[in-house]
């Protein structure tokens, strides 16, 4: 059974929005690999086993994006099937947090714009990551 702390994340619209944004962002990053010459070259140089893993992640994130577009009951039903998608959500949230913080710092450096707490120190995203770090692992005692 999935840890109830994870499904509680789905009960808040703010948190659900952050989860959706994070997953969509991660999916887009993976898709964008093939959109630039640099990305295609990087991908082309990878060993086949690694390419297969990346291709699988793209497919899995595409499924996860679809799951998160369902109504809340549908999302909960799919997410309660196992921890795999929760681990993908965790990865997406961490990537999203790292990248938006970096973008906020770049805006500060390049345009002297004040860093924004809602971006660099996004408390909703940080709380999601805290819960996911604690609970998005398989419980081997089942």
Short mmCIF file of C-alpha atoms in Angstrom, two decimals:
data_model
loop_
_atom_site.label_atom_id
_atom_site.label_comp_id
_atom_site.label_asym_id
_atom_site.label_seq_id
_atom_site.Cartn_x
_atom_site.Cartn_y
_atom_site.Cartn_z
CA UNK A 1 0.00 0.00 0.00
CA UNK A 2 1.18 3.50 -0.82
CA UNK A 3 2.11 5.66 2.14
CA UNK A 4 -0.89 7.92 2.90
CA UNK A 5 1.42 10.96 3.13
CA UNK A 6 1.91 10.72 -0.61
CA UNK A 7 -1.76 10.69 -1.45
CA UNK A 8 -2.27 13.67 0.87
CA UNK A 9 -0.12 15.64 -1.58
CA UNK A 10 -2.87 15.23 -4.14
CA UNK A 11 -5.51 16.77 -1.89
CA UNK A 12 -4.23 20.34 -2.15
CA UNK A 13 -4.73 22.13 -5.47
CA UNK A 14 -1.54 24.18 -4.96
CA UNK A 15 0.51 21.05 -4.42
CA UNK A 16 -1.19 19.19 -7.26
CA UNK A 17 -0.41 22.13 -9.57
CA UNK A 18 3.27 22.02 -8.53
CA UNK A 19 3.40 18.27 -9.14
CA UNK A 20 1.83 18.73 -12.58
CA UNK A 21 4.21 21.59 -13.44
CA UNK A 22 7.23 19.58 -12.31
CA UNK A 23 6.28 16.46 -14.25
CA UNK A 24 5.41 18.44 -17.39
CA UNK A 25 8.72 20.29 -17.12
CA UNK A 26 10.70 17.06 -16.76
CA UNK A 27 8.85 15.48 -19.69
CA UNK A 28 9.55 18.53 -21.85
CA UNK A 29 13.25 18.45 -20.95
CA UNK A 30 13.46 14.81 -21.98
CA UNK A 31 11.62 15.47 -25.23
CA UNK A 32 13.86 18.45 -26.00
CA UNK A 33 16.97 16.24 -26.17
CA UNK A 34 16.19 15.45 -29.81
CA UNK A 35 15.30 19.05 -30.72
CA UNK A 36 18.80 20.51 -30.79
CA UNK A 37 21.94 19.45 -32.60
CA UNK A 38 23.81 19.36 -29.30
CA UNK A 39 21.12 17.16 -27.73
CA UNK A 40 20.99 14.80 -30.72
CA UNK A 41 24.80 14.52 -30.73
CA UNK A 42 24.86 13.83 -26.99
CA UNK A 43 22.12 11.22 -27.32
CA UNK A 44 23.81 9.66 -30.35
CA UNK A 45 27.02 9.07 -28.40
CA UNK A 46 25.31 7.23 -25.56
CA UNK A 47 25.58 3.46 -25.23
CA UNK A 48 22.44 1.67 -26.41
CA UNK A 49 21.52 0.57 -22.87
CA UNK A 50 21.49 4.20 -21.71
CA UNK A 51 19.48 5.30 -24.76
CA UNK A 52 16.96 2.60 -23.90
CA UNK A 53 16.68 3.90 -20.35
CA UNK A 54 16.15 7.48 -21.54
CA UNK A 55 13.55 6.33 -24.07
CA UNK A 56 11.76 4.41 -21.29
CA UNK A 57 11.78 7.50 -19.07
CA UNK A 58 10.27 9.56 -21.88
CA UNK A 59 7.47 7.01 -22.27
CA UNK A 60 6.96 6.79 -18.50
CA UNK A 61 6.81 10.57 -18.07
CA UNK A 62 4.35 10.77 -20.95
CA UNK A 63 2.13 8.26 -19.09
CA UNK A 64 2.56 10.23 -15.88
CA UNK A 65 1.56 13.49 -17.59
CA UNK A 66 -1.58 11.70 -18.78
CA UNK A 67 -2.31 10.40 -15.29
CA UNK A 68 -2.01 13.90 -13.82
CA UNK A 69 -4.51 15.23 -16.38
CA UNK A 70 -7.25 12.96 -15.01
CA UNK A 71 -9.73 13.93 -12.32
CA UNK A 72 -8.57 13.58 -8.73
CA UNK A 73 -10.10 10.13 -8.24
CA UNK A 74 -8.40 8.88 -11.40
CA UNK A 75 -5.06 10.34 -10.33
CA UNK A 76 -5.31 8.74 -6.90
CA UNK A 77 -6.30 5.38 -8.35
CA UNK A 78 -3.33 5.34 -10.73
CA UNK A 79 -0.81 6.69 -8.25
CA UNK A 80 -1.86 4.13 -5.63
CA UNK A 81 -0.86 1.26 -7.91
CA UNK A 82 2.79 1.49 -6.95
CA UNK A 83 5.73 3.65 -6.05
CA UNK A 84 7.32 3.90 -9.50
CA UNK A 85 5.36 6.97 -10.63
CA UNK A 86 5.89 8.58 -7.21
CA UNK A 87 9.65 8.16 -7.70
CA UNK A 88 9.33 9.81 -11.11
CA UNK A 89 7.40 12.68 -9.51
CA UNK A 90 10.15 13.01 -6.90
CA UNK A 91 12.81 13.20 -9.61
CA UNK A 92 10.79 15.75 -11.57
CA UNK A 93 10.25 17.94 -8.50
CA UNK A 94 13.95 17.94 -7.66
CA UNK A 95 14.89 18.84 -11.26
CA UNK A 96 12.25 21.57 -11.33
CA UNK A 97 13.44 23.02 -8.03
CA UNK A 98 17.08 23.05 -9.13
CA UNK A 99 16.32 24.62 -12.50
CA UNK A 100 13.92 27.33 -11.34
CA UNK A 101 16.37 28.33 -8.61
CA UNK A 102 19.12 28.54 -11.21
CA UNK A 103 16.91 30.61 -13.54
CA UNK A 104 16.06 32.97 -10.69
CA UNK A 105 19.78 33.44 -9.95
CA UNK A 106 20.46 34.09 -13.64
CA UNK A 107 17.77 36.76 -13.74
CA UNK A 108 19.40 38.38 -10.74
CA UNK A 109 22.86 38.31 -12.32
CA UNK A 110 21.90 39.28 -15.85
CA UNK A 111 19.19 41.86 -15.20
CA UNK A 112 19.76 42.77 -11.56
CA UNK A 113 16.26 41.53 -10.77
CA UNK A 114 15.70 40.67 -7.15
CA UNK A 115 15.47 36.94 -6.51
CA UNK A 116 11.90 35.91 -5.82
CA UNK A 117 11.03 33.78 -2.83
CA UNK A 118 8.18 32.19 -4.76
CA UNK A 119 10.73 30.96 -7.29
CA UNK A 120 13.98 30.30 -5.44
CA UNK A 121 12.42 29.33 -2.15
CA UNK A 122 9.14 27.85 -3.36
CA UNK A 123 7.70 26.50 -0.11
CA UNK A 124 5.05 24.32 -1.77
CA UNK A 125 7.65 22.64 -3.95
CA UNK A 126 10.01 22.24 -0.99
CA UNK A 127 7.25 20.57 1.04
CA UNK A 128 6.48 18.21 -1.84
CA UNK A 129 10.12 17.22 -2.05
CA UNK A 130 10.32 16.71 1.72
CA UNK A 131 7.35 14.33 1.68
CA UNK A 132 8.55 12.57 -1.47
CA UNK A 133 12.05 12.12 -0.02
CA UNK A 134 10.57 10.45 3.04
CA UNK A 135 7.90 8.29 1.41
CA UNK A 136 8.49 7.73 -2.31
CA UNK A 137 10.33 4.49 -1.70
CA UNK A 138 9.06 0.97 -1.78
CA UNK A 139 8.04 -0.58 1.50
CA UNK A 140 9.68 -3.99 1.48
CA UNK A 141 7.63 -5.15 4.48
CA UNK A 142 4.42 -5.54 2.46
#
